[in-house]
Coordinates of C-alpha atoms and ligand atoms in Angstrom, one line a residue:
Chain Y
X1 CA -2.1 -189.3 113.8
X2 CA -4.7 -191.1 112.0
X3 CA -8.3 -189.5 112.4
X4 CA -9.3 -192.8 114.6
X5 CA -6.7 -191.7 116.9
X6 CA -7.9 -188.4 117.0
X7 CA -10.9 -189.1 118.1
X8 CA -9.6 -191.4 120.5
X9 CA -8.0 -188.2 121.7
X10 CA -11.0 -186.3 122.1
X11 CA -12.9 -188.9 124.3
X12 CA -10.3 -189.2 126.1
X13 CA -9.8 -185.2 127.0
X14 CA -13.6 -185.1 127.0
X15 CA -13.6 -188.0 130.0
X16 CA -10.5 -186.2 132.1
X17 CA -13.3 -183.1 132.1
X18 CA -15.9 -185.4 133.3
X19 CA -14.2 -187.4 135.3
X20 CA -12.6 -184.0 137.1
X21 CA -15.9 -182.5 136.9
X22 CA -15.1 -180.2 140.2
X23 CA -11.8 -178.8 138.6
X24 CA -13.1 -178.6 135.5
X25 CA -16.2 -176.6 136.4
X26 CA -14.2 -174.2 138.6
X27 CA -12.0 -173.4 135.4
X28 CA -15.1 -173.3 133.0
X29 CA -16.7 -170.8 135.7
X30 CA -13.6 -168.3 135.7
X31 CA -13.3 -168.3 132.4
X32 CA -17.2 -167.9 131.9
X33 CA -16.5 -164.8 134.3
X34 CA -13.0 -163.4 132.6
X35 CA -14.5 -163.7 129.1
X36 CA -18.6 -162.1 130.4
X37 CA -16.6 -159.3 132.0
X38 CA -14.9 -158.9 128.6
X39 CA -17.7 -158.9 126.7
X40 CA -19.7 -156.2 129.4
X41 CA -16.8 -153.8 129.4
X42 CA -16.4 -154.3 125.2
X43 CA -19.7 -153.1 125.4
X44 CA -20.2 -150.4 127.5
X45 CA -16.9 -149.6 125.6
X46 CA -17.7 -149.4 122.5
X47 CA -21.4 -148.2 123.0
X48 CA -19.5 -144.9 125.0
X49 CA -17.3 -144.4 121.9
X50 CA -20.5 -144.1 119.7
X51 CA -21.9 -141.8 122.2
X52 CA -18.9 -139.3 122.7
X53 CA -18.5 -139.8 118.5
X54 CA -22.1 -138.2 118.2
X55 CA -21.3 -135.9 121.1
X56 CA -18.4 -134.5 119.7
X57 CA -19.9 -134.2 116.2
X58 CA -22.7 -131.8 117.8
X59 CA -19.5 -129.8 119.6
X60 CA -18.7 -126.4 118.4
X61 CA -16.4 -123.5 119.4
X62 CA -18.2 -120.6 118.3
X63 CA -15.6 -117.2 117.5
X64 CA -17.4 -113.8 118.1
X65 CA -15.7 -111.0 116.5
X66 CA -15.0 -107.7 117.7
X67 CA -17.0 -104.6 116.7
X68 CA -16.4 -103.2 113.5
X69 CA -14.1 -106.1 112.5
X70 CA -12.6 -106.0 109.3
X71 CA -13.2 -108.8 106.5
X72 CA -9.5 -109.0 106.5
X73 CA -9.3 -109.7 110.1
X74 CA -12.0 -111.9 110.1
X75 CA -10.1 -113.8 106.9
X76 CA -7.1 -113.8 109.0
X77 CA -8.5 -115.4 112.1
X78 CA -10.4 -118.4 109.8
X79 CA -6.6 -118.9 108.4
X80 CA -5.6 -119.3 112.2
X81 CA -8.6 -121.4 112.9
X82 CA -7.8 -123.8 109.8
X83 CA -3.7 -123.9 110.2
X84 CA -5.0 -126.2 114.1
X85 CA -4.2 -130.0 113.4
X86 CA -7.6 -131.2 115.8
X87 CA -10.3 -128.4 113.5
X88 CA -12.1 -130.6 111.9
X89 CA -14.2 -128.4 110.0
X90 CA -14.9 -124.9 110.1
X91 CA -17.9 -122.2 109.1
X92 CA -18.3 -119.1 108.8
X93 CA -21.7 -117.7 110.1
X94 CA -22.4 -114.3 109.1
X95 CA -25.2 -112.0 111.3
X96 CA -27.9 -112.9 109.0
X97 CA -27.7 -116.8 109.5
X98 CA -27.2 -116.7 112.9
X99 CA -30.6 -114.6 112.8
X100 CA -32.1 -117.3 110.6
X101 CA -31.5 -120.3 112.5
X102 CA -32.1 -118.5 116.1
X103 CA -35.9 -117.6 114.5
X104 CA -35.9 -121.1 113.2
X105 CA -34.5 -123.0 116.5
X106 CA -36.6 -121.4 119.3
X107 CA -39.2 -118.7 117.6
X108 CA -40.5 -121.4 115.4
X109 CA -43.4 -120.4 112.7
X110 CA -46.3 -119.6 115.0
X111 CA -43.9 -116.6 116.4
X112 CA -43.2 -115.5 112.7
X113 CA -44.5 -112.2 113.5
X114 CA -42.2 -111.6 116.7
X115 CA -39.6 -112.1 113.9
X116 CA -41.0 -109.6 111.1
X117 CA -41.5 -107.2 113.7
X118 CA -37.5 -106.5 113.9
X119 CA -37.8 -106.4 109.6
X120 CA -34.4 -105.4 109.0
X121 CA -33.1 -104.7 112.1
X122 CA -31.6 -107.7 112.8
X123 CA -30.7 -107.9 116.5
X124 CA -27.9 -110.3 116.3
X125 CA -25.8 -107.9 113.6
X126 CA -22.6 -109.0 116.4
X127 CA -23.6 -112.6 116.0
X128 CA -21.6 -112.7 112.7
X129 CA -19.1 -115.8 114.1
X130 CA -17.2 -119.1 113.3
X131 CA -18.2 -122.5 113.9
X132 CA -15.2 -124.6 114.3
X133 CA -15.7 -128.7 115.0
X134 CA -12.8 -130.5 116.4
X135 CA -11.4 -134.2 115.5
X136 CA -10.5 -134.8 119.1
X137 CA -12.1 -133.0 122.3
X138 CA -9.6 -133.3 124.6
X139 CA -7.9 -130.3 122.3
X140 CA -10.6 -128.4 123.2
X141 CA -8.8 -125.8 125.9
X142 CA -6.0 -125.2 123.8
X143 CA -7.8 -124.1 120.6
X144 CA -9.5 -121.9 122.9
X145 CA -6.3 -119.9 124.1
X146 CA -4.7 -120.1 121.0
X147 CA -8.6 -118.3 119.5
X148 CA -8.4 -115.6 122.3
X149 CA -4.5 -115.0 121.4
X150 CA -5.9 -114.5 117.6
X151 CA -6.5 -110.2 116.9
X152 CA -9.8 -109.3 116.3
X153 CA -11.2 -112.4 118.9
X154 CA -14.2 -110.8 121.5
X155 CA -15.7 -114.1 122.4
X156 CA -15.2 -117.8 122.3
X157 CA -17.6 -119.9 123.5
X158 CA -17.4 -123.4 124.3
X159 CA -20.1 -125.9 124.0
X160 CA -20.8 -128.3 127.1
X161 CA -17.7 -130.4 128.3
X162 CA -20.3 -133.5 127.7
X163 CA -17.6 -135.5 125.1
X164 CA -14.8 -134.8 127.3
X165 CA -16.5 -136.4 130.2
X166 CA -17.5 -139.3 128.6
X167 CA -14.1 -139.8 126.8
X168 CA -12.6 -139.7 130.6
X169 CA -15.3 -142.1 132.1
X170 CA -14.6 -144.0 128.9
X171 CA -10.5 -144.1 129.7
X172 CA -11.2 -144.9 133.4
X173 CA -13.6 -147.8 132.5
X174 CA -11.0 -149.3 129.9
X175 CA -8.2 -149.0 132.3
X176 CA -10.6 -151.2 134.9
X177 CA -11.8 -153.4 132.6
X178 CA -8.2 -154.4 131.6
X179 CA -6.9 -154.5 134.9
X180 CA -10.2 -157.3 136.0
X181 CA -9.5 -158.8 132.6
X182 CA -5.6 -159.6 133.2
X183 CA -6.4 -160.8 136.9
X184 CA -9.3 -162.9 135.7
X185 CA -7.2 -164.4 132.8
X186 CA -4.1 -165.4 135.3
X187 CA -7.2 -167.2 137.8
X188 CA -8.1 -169.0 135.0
X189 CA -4.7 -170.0 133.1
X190 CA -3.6 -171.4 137.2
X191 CA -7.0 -173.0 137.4
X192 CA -6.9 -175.0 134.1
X193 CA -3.0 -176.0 135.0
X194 CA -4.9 -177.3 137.9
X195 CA -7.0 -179.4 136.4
X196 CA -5.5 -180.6 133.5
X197 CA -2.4 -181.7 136.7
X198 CA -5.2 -183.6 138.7
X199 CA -6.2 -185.2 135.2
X200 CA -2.8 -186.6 134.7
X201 CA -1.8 -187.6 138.3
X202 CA -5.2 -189.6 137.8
X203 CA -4.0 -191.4 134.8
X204 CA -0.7 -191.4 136.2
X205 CA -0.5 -195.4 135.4
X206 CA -2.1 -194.9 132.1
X207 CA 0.2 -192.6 130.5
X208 CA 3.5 -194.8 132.2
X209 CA 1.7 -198.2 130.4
X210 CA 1.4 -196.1 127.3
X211 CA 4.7 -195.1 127.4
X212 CA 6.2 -198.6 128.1
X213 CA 4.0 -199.9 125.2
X214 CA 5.7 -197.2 122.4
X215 CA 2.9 -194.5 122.9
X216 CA 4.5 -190.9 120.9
X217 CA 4.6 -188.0 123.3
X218 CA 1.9 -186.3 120.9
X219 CA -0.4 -189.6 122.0
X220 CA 0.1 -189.5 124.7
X221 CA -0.8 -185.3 125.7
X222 CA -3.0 -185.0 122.8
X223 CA -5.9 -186.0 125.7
X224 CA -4.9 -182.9 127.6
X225 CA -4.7 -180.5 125.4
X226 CA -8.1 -181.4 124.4
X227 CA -9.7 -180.9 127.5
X228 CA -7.6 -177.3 128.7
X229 CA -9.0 -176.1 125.1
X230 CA -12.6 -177.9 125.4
X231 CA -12.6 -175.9 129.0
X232 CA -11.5 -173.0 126.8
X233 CA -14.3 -173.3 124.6
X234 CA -17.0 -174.0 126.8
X235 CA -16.0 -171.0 128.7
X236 CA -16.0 -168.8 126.2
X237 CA -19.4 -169.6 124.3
X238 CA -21.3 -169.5 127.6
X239 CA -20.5 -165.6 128.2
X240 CA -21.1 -165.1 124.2
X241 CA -24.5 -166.3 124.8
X242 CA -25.1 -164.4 127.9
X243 CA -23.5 -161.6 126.2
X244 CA -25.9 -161.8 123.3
X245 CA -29.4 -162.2 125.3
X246 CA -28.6 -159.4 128.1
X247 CA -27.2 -157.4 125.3
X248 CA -30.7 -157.4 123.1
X249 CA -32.6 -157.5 126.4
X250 CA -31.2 -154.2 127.7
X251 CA -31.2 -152.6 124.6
X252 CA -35.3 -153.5 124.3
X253 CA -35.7 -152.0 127.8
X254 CA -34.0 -148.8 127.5
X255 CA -35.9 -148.6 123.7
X256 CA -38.7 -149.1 125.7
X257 CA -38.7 -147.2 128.7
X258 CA -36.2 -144.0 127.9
X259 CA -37.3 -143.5 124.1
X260 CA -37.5 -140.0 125.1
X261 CA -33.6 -139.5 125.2
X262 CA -33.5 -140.0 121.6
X263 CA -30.1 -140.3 120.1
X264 CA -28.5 -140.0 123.3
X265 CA -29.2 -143.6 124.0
X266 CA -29.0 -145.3 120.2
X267 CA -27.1 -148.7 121.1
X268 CA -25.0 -149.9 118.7
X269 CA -26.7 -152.3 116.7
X270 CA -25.5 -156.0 118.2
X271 CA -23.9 -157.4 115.0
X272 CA -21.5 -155.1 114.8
X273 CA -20.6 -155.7 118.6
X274 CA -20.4 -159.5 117.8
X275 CA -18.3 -158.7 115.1
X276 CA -15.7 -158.1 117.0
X277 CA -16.3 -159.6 120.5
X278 CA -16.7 -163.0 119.2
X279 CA -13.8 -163.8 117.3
X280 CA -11.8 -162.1 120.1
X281 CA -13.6 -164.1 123.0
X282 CA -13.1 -167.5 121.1
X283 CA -9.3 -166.5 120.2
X284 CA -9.4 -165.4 124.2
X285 CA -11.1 -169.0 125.7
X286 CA -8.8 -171.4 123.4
X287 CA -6.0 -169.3 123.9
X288 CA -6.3 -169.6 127.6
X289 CA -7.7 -172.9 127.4
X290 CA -3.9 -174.2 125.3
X291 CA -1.8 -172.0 126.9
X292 CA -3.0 -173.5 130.7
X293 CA -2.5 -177.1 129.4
X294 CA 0.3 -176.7 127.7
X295 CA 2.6 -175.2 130.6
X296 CA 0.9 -178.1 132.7
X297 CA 2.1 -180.6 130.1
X298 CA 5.3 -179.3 130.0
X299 CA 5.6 -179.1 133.7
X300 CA 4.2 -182.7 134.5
X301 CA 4.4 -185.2 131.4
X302 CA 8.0 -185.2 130.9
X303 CA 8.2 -187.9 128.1
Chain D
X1 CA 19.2 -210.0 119.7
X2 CA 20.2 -208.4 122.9
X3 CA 23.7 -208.0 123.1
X4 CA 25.4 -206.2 126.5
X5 CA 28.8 -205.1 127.1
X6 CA 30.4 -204.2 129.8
X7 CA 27.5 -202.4 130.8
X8 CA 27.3 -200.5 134.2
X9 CA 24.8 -198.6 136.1
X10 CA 24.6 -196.6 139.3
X11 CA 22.1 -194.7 140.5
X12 CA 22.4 -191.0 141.4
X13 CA 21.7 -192.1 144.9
X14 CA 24.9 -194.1 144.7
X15 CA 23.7 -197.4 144.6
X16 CA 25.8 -199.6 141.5
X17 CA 22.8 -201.7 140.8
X18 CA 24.7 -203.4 137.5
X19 CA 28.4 -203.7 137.1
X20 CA 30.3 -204.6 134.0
X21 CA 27.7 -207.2 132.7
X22 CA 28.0 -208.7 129.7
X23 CA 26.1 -211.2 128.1
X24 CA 24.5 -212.3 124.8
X25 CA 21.0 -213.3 123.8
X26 CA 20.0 -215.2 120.4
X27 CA 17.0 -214.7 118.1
X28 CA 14.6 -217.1 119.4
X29 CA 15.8 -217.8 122.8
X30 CA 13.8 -218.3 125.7
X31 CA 16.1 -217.1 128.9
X32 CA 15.5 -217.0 132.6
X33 CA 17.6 -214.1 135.0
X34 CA 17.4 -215.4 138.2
X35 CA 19.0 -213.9 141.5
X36 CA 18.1 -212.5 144.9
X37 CA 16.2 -209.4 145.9
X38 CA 18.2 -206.0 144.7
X39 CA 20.8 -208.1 142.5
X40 CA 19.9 -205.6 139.9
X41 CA 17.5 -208.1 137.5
X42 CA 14.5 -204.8 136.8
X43 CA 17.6 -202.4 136.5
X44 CA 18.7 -204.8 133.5
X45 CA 15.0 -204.7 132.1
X46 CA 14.8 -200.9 132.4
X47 CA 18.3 -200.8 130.5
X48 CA 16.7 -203.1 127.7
X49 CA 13.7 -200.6 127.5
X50 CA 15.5 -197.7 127.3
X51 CA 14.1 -196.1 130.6
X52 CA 17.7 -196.0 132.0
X53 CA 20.7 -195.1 130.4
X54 CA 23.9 -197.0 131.3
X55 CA 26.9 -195.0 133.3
X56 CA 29.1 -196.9 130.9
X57 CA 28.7 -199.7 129.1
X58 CA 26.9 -200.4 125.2
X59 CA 23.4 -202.1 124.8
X60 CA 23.0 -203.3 121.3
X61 CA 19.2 -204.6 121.0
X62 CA 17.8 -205.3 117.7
X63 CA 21.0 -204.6 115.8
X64 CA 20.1 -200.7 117.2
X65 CA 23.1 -199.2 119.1
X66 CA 20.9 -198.0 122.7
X67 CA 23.1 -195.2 122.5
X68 CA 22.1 -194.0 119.4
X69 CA 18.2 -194.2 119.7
X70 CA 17.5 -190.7 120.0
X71 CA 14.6 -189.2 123.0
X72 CA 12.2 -189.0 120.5
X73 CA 12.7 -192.6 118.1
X74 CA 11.9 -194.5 121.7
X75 CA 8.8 -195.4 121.2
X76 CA 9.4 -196.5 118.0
X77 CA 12.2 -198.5 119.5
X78 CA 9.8 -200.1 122.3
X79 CA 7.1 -201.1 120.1
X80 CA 9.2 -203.9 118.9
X81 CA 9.5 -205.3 122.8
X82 CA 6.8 -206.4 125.0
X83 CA 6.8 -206.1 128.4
X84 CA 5.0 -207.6 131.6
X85 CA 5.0 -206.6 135.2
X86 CA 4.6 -208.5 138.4
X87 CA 1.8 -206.5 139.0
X88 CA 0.0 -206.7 135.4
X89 CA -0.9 -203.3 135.7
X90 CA -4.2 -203.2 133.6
X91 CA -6.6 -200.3 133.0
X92 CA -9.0 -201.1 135.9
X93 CA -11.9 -199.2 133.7
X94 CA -11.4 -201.2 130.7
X95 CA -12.4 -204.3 130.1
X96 CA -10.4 -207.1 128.8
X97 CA -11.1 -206.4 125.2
X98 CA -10.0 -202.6 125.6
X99 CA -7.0 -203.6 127.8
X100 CA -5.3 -205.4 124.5
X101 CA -7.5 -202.9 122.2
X102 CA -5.2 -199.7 124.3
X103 CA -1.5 -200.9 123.2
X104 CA -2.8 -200.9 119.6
X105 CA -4.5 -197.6 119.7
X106 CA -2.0 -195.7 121.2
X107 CA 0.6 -196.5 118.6
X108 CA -1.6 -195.4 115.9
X109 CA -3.3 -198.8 114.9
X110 CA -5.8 -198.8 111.9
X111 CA -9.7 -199.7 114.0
X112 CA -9.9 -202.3 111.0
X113 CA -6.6 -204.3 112.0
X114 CA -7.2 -203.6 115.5
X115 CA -11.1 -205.2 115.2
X116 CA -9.0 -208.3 113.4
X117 CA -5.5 -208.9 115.5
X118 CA -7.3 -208.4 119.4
X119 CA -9.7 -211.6 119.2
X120 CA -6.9 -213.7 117.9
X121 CA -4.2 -212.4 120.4
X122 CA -7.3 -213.0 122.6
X123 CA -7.9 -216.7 121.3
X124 CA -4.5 -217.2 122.0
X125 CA -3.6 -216.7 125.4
X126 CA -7.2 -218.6 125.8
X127 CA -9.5 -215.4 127.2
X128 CA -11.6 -214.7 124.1
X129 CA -15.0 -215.8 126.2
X130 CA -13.8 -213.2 128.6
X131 CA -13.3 -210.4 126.7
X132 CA -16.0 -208.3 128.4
X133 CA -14.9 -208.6 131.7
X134 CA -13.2 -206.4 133.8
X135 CA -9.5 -206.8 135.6
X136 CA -11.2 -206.8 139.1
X137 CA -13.7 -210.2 137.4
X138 CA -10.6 -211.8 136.8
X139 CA -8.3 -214.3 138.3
X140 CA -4.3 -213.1 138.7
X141 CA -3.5 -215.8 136.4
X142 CA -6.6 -214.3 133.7
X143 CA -5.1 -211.2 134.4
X144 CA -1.5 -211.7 133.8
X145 CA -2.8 -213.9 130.4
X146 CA -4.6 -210.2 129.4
X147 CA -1.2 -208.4 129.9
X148 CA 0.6 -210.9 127.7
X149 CA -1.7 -210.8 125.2
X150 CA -1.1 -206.5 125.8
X151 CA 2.7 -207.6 125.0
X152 CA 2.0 -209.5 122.1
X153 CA -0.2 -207.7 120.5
X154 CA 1.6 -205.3 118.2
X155 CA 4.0 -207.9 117.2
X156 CA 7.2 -207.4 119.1
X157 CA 10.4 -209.7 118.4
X158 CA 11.2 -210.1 122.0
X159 CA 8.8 -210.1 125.4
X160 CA 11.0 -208.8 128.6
X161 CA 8.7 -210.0 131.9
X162 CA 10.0 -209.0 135.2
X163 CA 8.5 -211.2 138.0
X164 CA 5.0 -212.4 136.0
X165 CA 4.1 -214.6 138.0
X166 CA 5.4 -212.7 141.4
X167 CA 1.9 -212.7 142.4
X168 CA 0.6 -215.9 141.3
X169 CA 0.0 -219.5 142.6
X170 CA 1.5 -222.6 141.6
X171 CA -1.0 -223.5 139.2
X172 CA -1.4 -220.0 138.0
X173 CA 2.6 -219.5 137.6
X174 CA 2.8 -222.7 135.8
X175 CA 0.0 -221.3 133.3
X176 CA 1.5 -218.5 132.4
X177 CA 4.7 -220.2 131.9
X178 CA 4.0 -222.1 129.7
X179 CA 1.9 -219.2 127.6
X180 CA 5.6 -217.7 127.5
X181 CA 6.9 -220.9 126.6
X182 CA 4.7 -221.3 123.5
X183 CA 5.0 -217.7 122.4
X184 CA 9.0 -218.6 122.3
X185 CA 8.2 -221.0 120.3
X186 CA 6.3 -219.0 117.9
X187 CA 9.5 -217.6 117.5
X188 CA 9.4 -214.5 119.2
X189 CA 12.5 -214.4 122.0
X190 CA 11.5 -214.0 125.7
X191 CA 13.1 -213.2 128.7
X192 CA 11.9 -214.3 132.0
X193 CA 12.9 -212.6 135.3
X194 CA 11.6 -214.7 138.2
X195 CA 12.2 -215.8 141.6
X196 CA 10.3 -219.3 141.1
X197 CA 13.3 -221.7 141.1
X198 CA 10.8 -225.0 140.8
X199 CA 9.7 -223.8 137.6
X200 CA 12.8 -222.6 136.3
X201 CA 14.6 -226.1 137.4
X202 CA 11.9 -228.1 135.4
X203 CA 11.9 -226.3 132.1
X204 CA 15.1 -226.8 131.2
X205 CA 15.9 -223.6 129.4
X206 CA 19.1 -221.4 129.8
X207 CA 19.7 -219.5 133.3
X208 CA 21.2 -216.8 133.7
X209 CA 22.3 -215.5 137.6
X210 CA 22.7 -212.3 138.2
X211 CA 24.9 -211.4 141.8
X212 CA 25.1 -207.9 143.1
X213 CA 24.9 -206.1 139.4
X214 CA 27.5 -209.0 137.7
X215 CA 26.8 -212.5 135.7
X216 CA 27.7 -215.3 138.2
X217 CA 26.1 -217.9 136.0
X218 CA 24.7 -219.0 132.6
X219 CA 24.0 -222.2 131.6
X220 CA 22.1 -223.7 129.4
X221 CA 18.9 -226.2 130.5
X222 CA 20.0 -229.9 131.1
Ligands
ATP1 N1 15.6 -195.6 141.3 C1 16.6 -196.1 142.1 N2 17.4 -195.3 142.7 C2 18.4 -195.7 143.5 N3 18.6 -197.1 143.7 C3 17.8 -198.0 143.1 C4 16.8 -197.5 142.3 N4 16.1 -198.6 141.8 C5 16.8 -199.7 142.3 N5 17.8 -199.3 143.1 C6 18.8 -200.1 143.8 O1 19.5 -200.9 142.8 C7 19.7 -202.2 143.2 C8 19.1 -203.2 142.2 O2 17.7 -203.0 142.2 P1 16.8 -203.9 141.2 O3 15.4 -203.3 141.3 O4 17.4 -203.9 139.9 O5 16.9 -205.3 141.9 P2 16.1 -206.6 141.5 O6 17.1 -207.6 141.2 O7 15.0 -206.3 140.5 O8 15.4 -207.0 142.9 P3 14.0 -207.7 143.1 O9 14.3 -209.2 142.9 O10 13.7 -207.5 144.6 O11 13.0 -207.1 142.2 C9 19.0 -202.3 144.6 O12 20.1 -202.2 145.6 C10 18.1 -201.2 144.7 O13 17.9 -200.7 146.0
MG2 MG1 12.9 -206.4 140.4

């Protein structure tokens, strides 16, 4: 097809959208709303993965050791601790750090003498522990019972379940947001094999007169093609721009108004959301867009 | 030019519209098919296009073998025949210009020889003031004349009209008649279906009469 006849092609599929504009605004809509709700779940998604990433990075099982435990024992647990596939990393924190970092954390320097008045006699000599950080939370319970199992074990303490919340919320929001995705993608495949059938019952008499005069079938379906995938496109760069102003809105509010939570709240920076979300929204709206006029084509313009 | 042999055709519904008919057409003929109401004349035009397929039978058209013109090499195989309707069947949102303008574009036309051929196919069948009007501004007679011009304009070797001037006048009919006439004579072969015996009487070409789906007659114009 010469270029000429291209763009004959294109007017042509941007007219059946104008000329169906009821249809053709229906289908634009859904896919507006398949592809928004896409980009909404994305985000909460992938701003809830940061999250329990951080959260789980500030996760520790802490070992206590029983009285009088023996350096071997104590080496023989750490080889337990580091034989785990889902330990991460693992420290050993002897009495005298532990001491350090409790005066540090909640005495502070204006309680400095509270500290010097124990000198020596440091009152966390059974603190002497390890600090084990895991690769995956949801191991959690079961490094637990295998630590208590170890010889030598008195205490294991587990932080907050925090990261094994959020990874839970996180599965049960995927699991919706796919489900809403696949029923909106279906609504809007059937509503663009709508319009694109309305556009070629109304050139009905066109397509026969271009048939009778030699048309090829690429001619003559090239015009619908264009406008499922122009729906597809317009559909898709809508919700992207939505996406991208409620996206920097919110994250300026919360900034704003909760800069108290700190790190708890640090959004992922919006580039690297649109990184992903727009090449997969576009792929999403003209995949849709061709795959609803193409099964309509097939269907109806039997050439 | 348009050779049939033996060729038959029933519908699925049962009907034998065309049975057995064979006949001959010359480069550069002009022919008329005359015969009543359901003797099977558009079922012979819809053989010659390729939109049926014969139950038996061989069309040769062109020197091509019907049989052999693949799904996808037909409309390659129609752009060398122009057709017209009874009922012109014009864009009704395009002008006149664009009417003619369409048959070139959608068989892949360069917009340069496009911009040249339309005003002289135009000029020719006499509408080139008019090309800026719409079907519904024109008379049936303008309008049939705009899908002639349709026809003719990407060149074909033979025009098939079924009925073209079905819905036209005296005047009118006689008009386009003798547009057909001249375009014959320009060497390009046509063939007429019509019901318009006056006209067919008085221009002396050669009739052929179709009965129940079989050639009852041929004879050349005295
Ligand atoms: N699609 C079809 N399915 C079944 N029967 C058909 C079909 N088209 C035509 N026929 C039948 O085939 C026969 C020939 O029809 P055709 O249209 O060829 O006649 P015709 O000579 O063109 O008639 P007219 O002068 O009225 O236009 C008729 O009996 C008609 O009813
Ligand atoms: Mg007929």
């Amino acid at each position: 097809m010469r270029l000429s006849s291209l763009l004959y092609n294109f007017k042509q599929g941007l007219l059946n959208i104008w000329r169906n504009k009821m249809f053709s605004l229906a289908s634009i809509a859904t896919m507006t709303a398949c592809i928004f709700l896409f980009g909404v779940f994305y985000s909460i998604g992938i701003n809830f993965n940061s999250m329990v990433k951080a959260a789980e990075e500030g996760v520790a099982v802490t070992v206590y050791f029983e009285e009088n435990c023996s350096q071997d024992i104590i080496d023989a647990i750490g080889k337990a601790i580091e034989s785990r596939p889902e330990v991460l990393r693992y420290k050993f924190v002897s009495a005298d750090d532990a001491w350090a970092s409790f005066q540090q954390e909640y005495l502070g320097d204006e309680h400095a003498s509270v500290a010097e008045s124990f000198a020596d006699d440091n009152p966390l000599a059974d603190a002497a522990n390890y600090e084990i950080y895991l690769n995956d939370v949801s191991k959690q319970t079961a490094l637990v019972d295998f630590l208590y199992e170890q010889d030598g074990v008195r205490e294991v303490h587990q932080s907050e379940d925090v990261a094994r919340t959020l990874t839970d919320f996180n599965k049960l929001i995927s699991g919706i947001s796919v489900g809403v995705i696949i029923i909106l993608i279906a609504v809007a495949v059937f509503l663009i094999n709508n319009t694109v059938t309305v556009g070629i019952s109304v050139r009905s008499e066109e397509i026969a007169i271009m048939k009778y005069i030699g048309a090829k079938d690429a001619f003559v379906r090239a015009p619908f093609l264009v406008e499922g995938v122009t729906i597809g496109a317009i559909g898709s760069i809508i919700p992207l721009v939505l996406m991208y102003f409620l996206y920097s809105s919110i994250m300026n509010y919360v900034a704003g108004r909760f800069s108290a939570l700190g790190s708890m709240f640090t959004f992922v920076p919006i580039a690297d959301v649109f990184k992903v979300l727009l090449p997969v929204s576009m792929v999403l709206g003209l995949g849709i867009g061709f795959i609803g006029s193409r099964l309509t084509i097939i269907r109806h313009l039997k050439v | 030019m348009i050779k049939l042999d033996k060729v038959s055709k029933t519908y699925e519904a049962g009907v034998q519209a065309v049975r057995d008919l064979s006949l001959h057409i010359m480069p550069g003929e002009f022919v008329f098919v005359v015969g009543d109401s359901g003797s099977g004349k558009s079922t012979l035009i819809k053989l010659l296009l390729k939109e049926l397929t014969p139950t038996s039978g061989r069309i040769v058209v062109n020197g091509k073998d019907l049989a052999g013109v693949k799904h996808k090499q037909i409309p390659e195989y129609r752009r060398k025949i122009g057709v017209v309707f009874q009922d012109f069947r014009l864009l009704q949102d395009r002008n006149v210009y664009d009417n003619v303008a369409f048959a070139m574009r959608v068989v892949d036309s360069a917009p340069r020889e496009i911009k040249k051929r339309v005003p002289h196919v135009l000029s020719l069948v006499g509408l080139q003031p008019k090309y800026r009007a719409l079907p519904k501004q024109l008379s049936g007679g303008e309008q049939q004349r705009v899908a002639i011009a349709r026809a003719l304009v990407n060149n074909p070797k033979i025009i098939l009209a079924d009925e073209p001037t079905g819905n036209l006048d005296g005047n009118n009919a006689w008009e386009i008649m003798r547009l057909l006439d001249e375009i014959n004579q320009r060497g390009t072969t046509v063939v007429v279906v019509t019901h318009n015996m006056e006209i067919v009487r008085s221009m002396r070409k050669r009739v052929i009469t179709i009965k129940k789906g079989m050639v009852t007659g041929d004879e050349e114009g005295m």
